[in-house]
Coordinates of C-alpha atoms in Angstrom, one line a residue:
X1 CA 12.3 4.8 4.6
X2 CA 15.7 3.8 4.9
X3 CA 16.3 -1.0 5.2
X4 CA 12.5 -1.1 4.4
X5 CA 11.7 -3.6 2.0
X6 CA 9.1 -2.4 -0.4
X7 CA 7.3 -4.3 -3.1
X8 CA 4.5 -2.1 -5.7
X9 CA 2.0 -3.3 -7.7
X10 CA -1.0 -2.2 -10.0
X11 CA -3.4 -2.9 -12.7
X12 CA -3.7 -0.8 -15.8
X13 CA -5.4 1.9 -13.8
X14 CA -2.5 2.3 -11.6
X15 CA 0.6 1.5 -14.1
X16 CA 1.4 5.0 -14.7
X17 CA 0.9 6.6 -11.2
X18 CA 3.2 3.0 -10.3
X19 CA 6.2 3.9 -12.7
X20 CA 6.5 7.2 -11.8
X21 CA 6.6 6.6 -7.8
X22 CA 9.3 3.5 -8.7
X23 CA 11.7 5.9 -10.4
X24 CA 11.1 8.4 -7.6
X25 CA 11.9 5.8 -4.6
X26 CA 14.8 4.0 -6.7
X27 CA 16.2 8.0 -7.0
X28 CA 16.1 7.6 -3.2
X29 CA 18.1 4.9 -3.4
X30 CA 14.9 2.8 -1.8
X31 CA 14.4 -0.8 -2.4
X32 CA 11.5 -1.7 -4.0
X33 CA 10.6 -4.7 -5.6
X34 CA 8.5 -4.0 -9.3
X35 CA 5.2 -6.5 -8.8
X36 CA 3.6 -5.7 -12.1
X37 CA 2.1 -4.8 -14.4
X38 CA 4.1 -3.6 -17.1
X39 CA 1.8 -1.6 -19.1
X40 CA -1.4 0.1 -19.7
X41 CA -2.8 -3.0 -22.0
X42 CA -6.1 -3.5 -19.3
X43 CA -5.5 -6.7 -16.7
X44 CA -7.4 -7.8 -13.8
X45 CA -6.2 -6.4 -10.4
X46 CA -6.3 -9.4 -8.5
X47 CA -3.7 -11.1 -10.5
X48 CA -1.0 -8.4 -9.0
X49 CA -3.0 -7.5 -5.7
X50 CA -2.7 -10.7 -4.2
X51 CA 1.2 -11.8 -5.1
X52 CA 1.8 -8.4 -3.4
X53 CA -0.3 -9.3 -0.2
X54 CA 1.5 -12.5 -0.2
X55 CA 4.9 -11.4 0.0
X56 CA 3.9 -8.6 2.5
X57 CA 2.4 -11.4 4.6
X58 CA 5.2 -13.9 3.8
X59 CA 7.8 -11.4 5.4
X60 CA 9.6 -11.1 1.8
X61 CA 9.2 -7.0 2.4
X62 CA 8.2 -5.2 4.7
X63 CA 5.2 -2.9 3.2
X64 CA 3.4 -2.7 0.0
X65 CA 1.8 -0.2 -2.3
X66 CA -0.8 -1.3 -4.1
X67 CA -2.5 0.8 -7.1
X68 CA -5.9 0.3 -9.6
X69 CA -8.3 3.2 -11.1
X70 CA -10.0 3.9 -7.6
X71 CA -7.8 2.1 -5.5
X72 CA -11.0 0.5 -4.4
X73 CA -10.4 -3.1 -6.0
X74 CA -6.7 -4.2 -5.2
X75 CA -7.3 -3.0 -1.7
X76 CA -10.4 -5.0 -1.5
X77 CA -8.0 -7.7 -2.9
X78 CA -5.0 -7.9 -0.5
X79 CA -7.1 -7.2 2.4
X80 CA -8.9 -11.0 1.7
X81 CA -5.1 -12.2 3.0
X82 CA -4.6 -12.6 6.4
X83 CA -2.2 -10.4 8.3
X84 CA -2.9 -8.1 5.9
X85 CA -3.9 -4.7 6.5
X86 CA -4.5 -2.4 3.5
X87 CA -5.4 1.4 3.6
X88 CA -7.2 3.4 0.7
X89 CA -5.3 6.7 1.1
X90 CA -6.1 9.5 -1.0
X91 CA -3.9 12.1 1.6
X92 CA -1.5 12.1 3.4
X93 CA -3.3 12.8 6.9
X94 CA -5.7 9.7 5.8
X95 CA -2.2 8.0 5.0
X96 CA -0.7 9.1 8.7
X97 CA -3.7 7.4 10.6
X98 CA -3.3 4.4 8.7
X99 CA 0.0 3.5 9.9
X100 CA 0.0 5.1 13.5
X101 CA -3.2 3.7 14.1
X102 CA -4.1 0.7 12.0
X103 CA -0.7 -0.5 11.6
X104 CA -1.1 -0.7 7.8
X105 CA 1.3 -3.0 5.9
X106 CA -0.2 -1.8 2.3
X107 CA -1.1 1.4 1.2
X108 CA -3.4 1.5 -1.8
X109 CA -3.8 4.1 -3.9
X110 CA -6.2 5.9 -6.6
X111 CA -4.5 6.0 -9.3
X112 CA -7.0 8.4 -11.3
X113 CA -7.2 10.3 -8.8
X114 CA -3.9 11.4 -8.0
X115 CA -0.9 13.2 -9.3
X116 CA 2.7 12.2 -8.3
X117 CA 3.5 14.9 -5.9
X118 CA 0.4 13.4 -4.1
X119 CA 1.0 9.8 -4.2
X120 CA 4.8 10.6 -3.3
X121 CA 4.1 12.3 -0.1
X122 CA 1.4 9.6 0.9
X123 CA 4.1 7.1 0.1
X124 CA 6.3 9.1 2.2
X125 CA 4.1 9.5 5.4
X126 CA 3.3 6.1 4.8
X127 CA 6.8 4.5 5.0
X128 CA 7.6 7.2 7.8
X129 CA 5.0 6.9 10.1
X130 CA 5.1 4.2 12.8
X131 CA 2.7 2.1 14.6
X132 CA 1.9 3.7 18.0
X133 CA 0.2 1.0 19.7
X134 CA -1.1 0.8 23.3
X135 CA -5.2 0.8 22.2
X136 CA -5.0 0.5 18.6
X137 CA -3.3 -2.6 19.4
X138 CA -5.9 -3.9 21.3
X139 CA -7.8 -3.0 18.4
X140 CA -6.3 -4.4 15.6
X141 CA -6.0 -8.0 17.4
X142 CA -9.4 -8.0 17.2
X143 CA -9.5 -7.8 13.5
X144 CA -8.9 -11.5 12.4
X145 CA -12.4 -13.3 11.9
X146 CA -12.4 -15.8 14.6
X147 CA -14.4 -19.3 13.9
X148 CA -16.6 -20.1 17.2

């Protein structure tokens, strides 16, 4: 995890799970880059899911973790951003596959329905796990919607 960039976000679903995986990666001595939000007072997801997907895709960090209730609606969210691709992981093989296969630049998260420990080793495999390419490559390019 070591010179990535990172940048985390969540709604009110996801601010606790979000402040407790921030102290643990700053204890690391990781940079990450607090997105919002800033308390449990209920907000609407795609007011931080889609700043985060833009500074993934803009190249201002390198990966992002995104977190809501079910994870379900801030991944929906950044993955409406091009060059994004967002993973709902809920362990850490799901987690592994994402990255080595998918190439996943966000990893979203259910906040209910983890506990730190959890999220902390997803994160973890996340961040670790690198792309391998040859077909997922292939695969991935063909992801974009292209206009005939």
């Amino acid at each position: 995890m070591e010179n990535k960039k990172i940048a985390i976000t969540s709604d009110h679903g996801g601010y606790v799970l979000k402040e407790k995986l921030l102290k643990m990666l700053k204890d690391e001595n990781i940079e990450v880059r607090d997105m919002g939000c800033n308390s449990e007072e209920s907000v609407d997801y795609p007011d931080f899911g889609h700043p985060l997907a833009n500074a993934v895709a803009d190249g201002g960090v390198d990966f992002g973790i995104s977190i809501c209730g079910t994870g379900n609606g801030i991944n929906m969210t950044v993955n409406k951003h091009p060059g994004i691709r967002a993973a709902l992981c809920w362990n850490e093989e799901i987690s592994r596959l994402a990255r080595a296969h998918n190439d996943a630049n966000i990893c979203s998260l259910p906040g209910w329905f983890l506990n730190e420990s959890e999220a902390y080793l997803i994160i973890r495999t996340f961040l670790n796990t690198g792309f391998e390419g040859g077909r997922h490559l292939r695969r991935i390019n063909k992801i974009p919607v292209k206009m005939y």
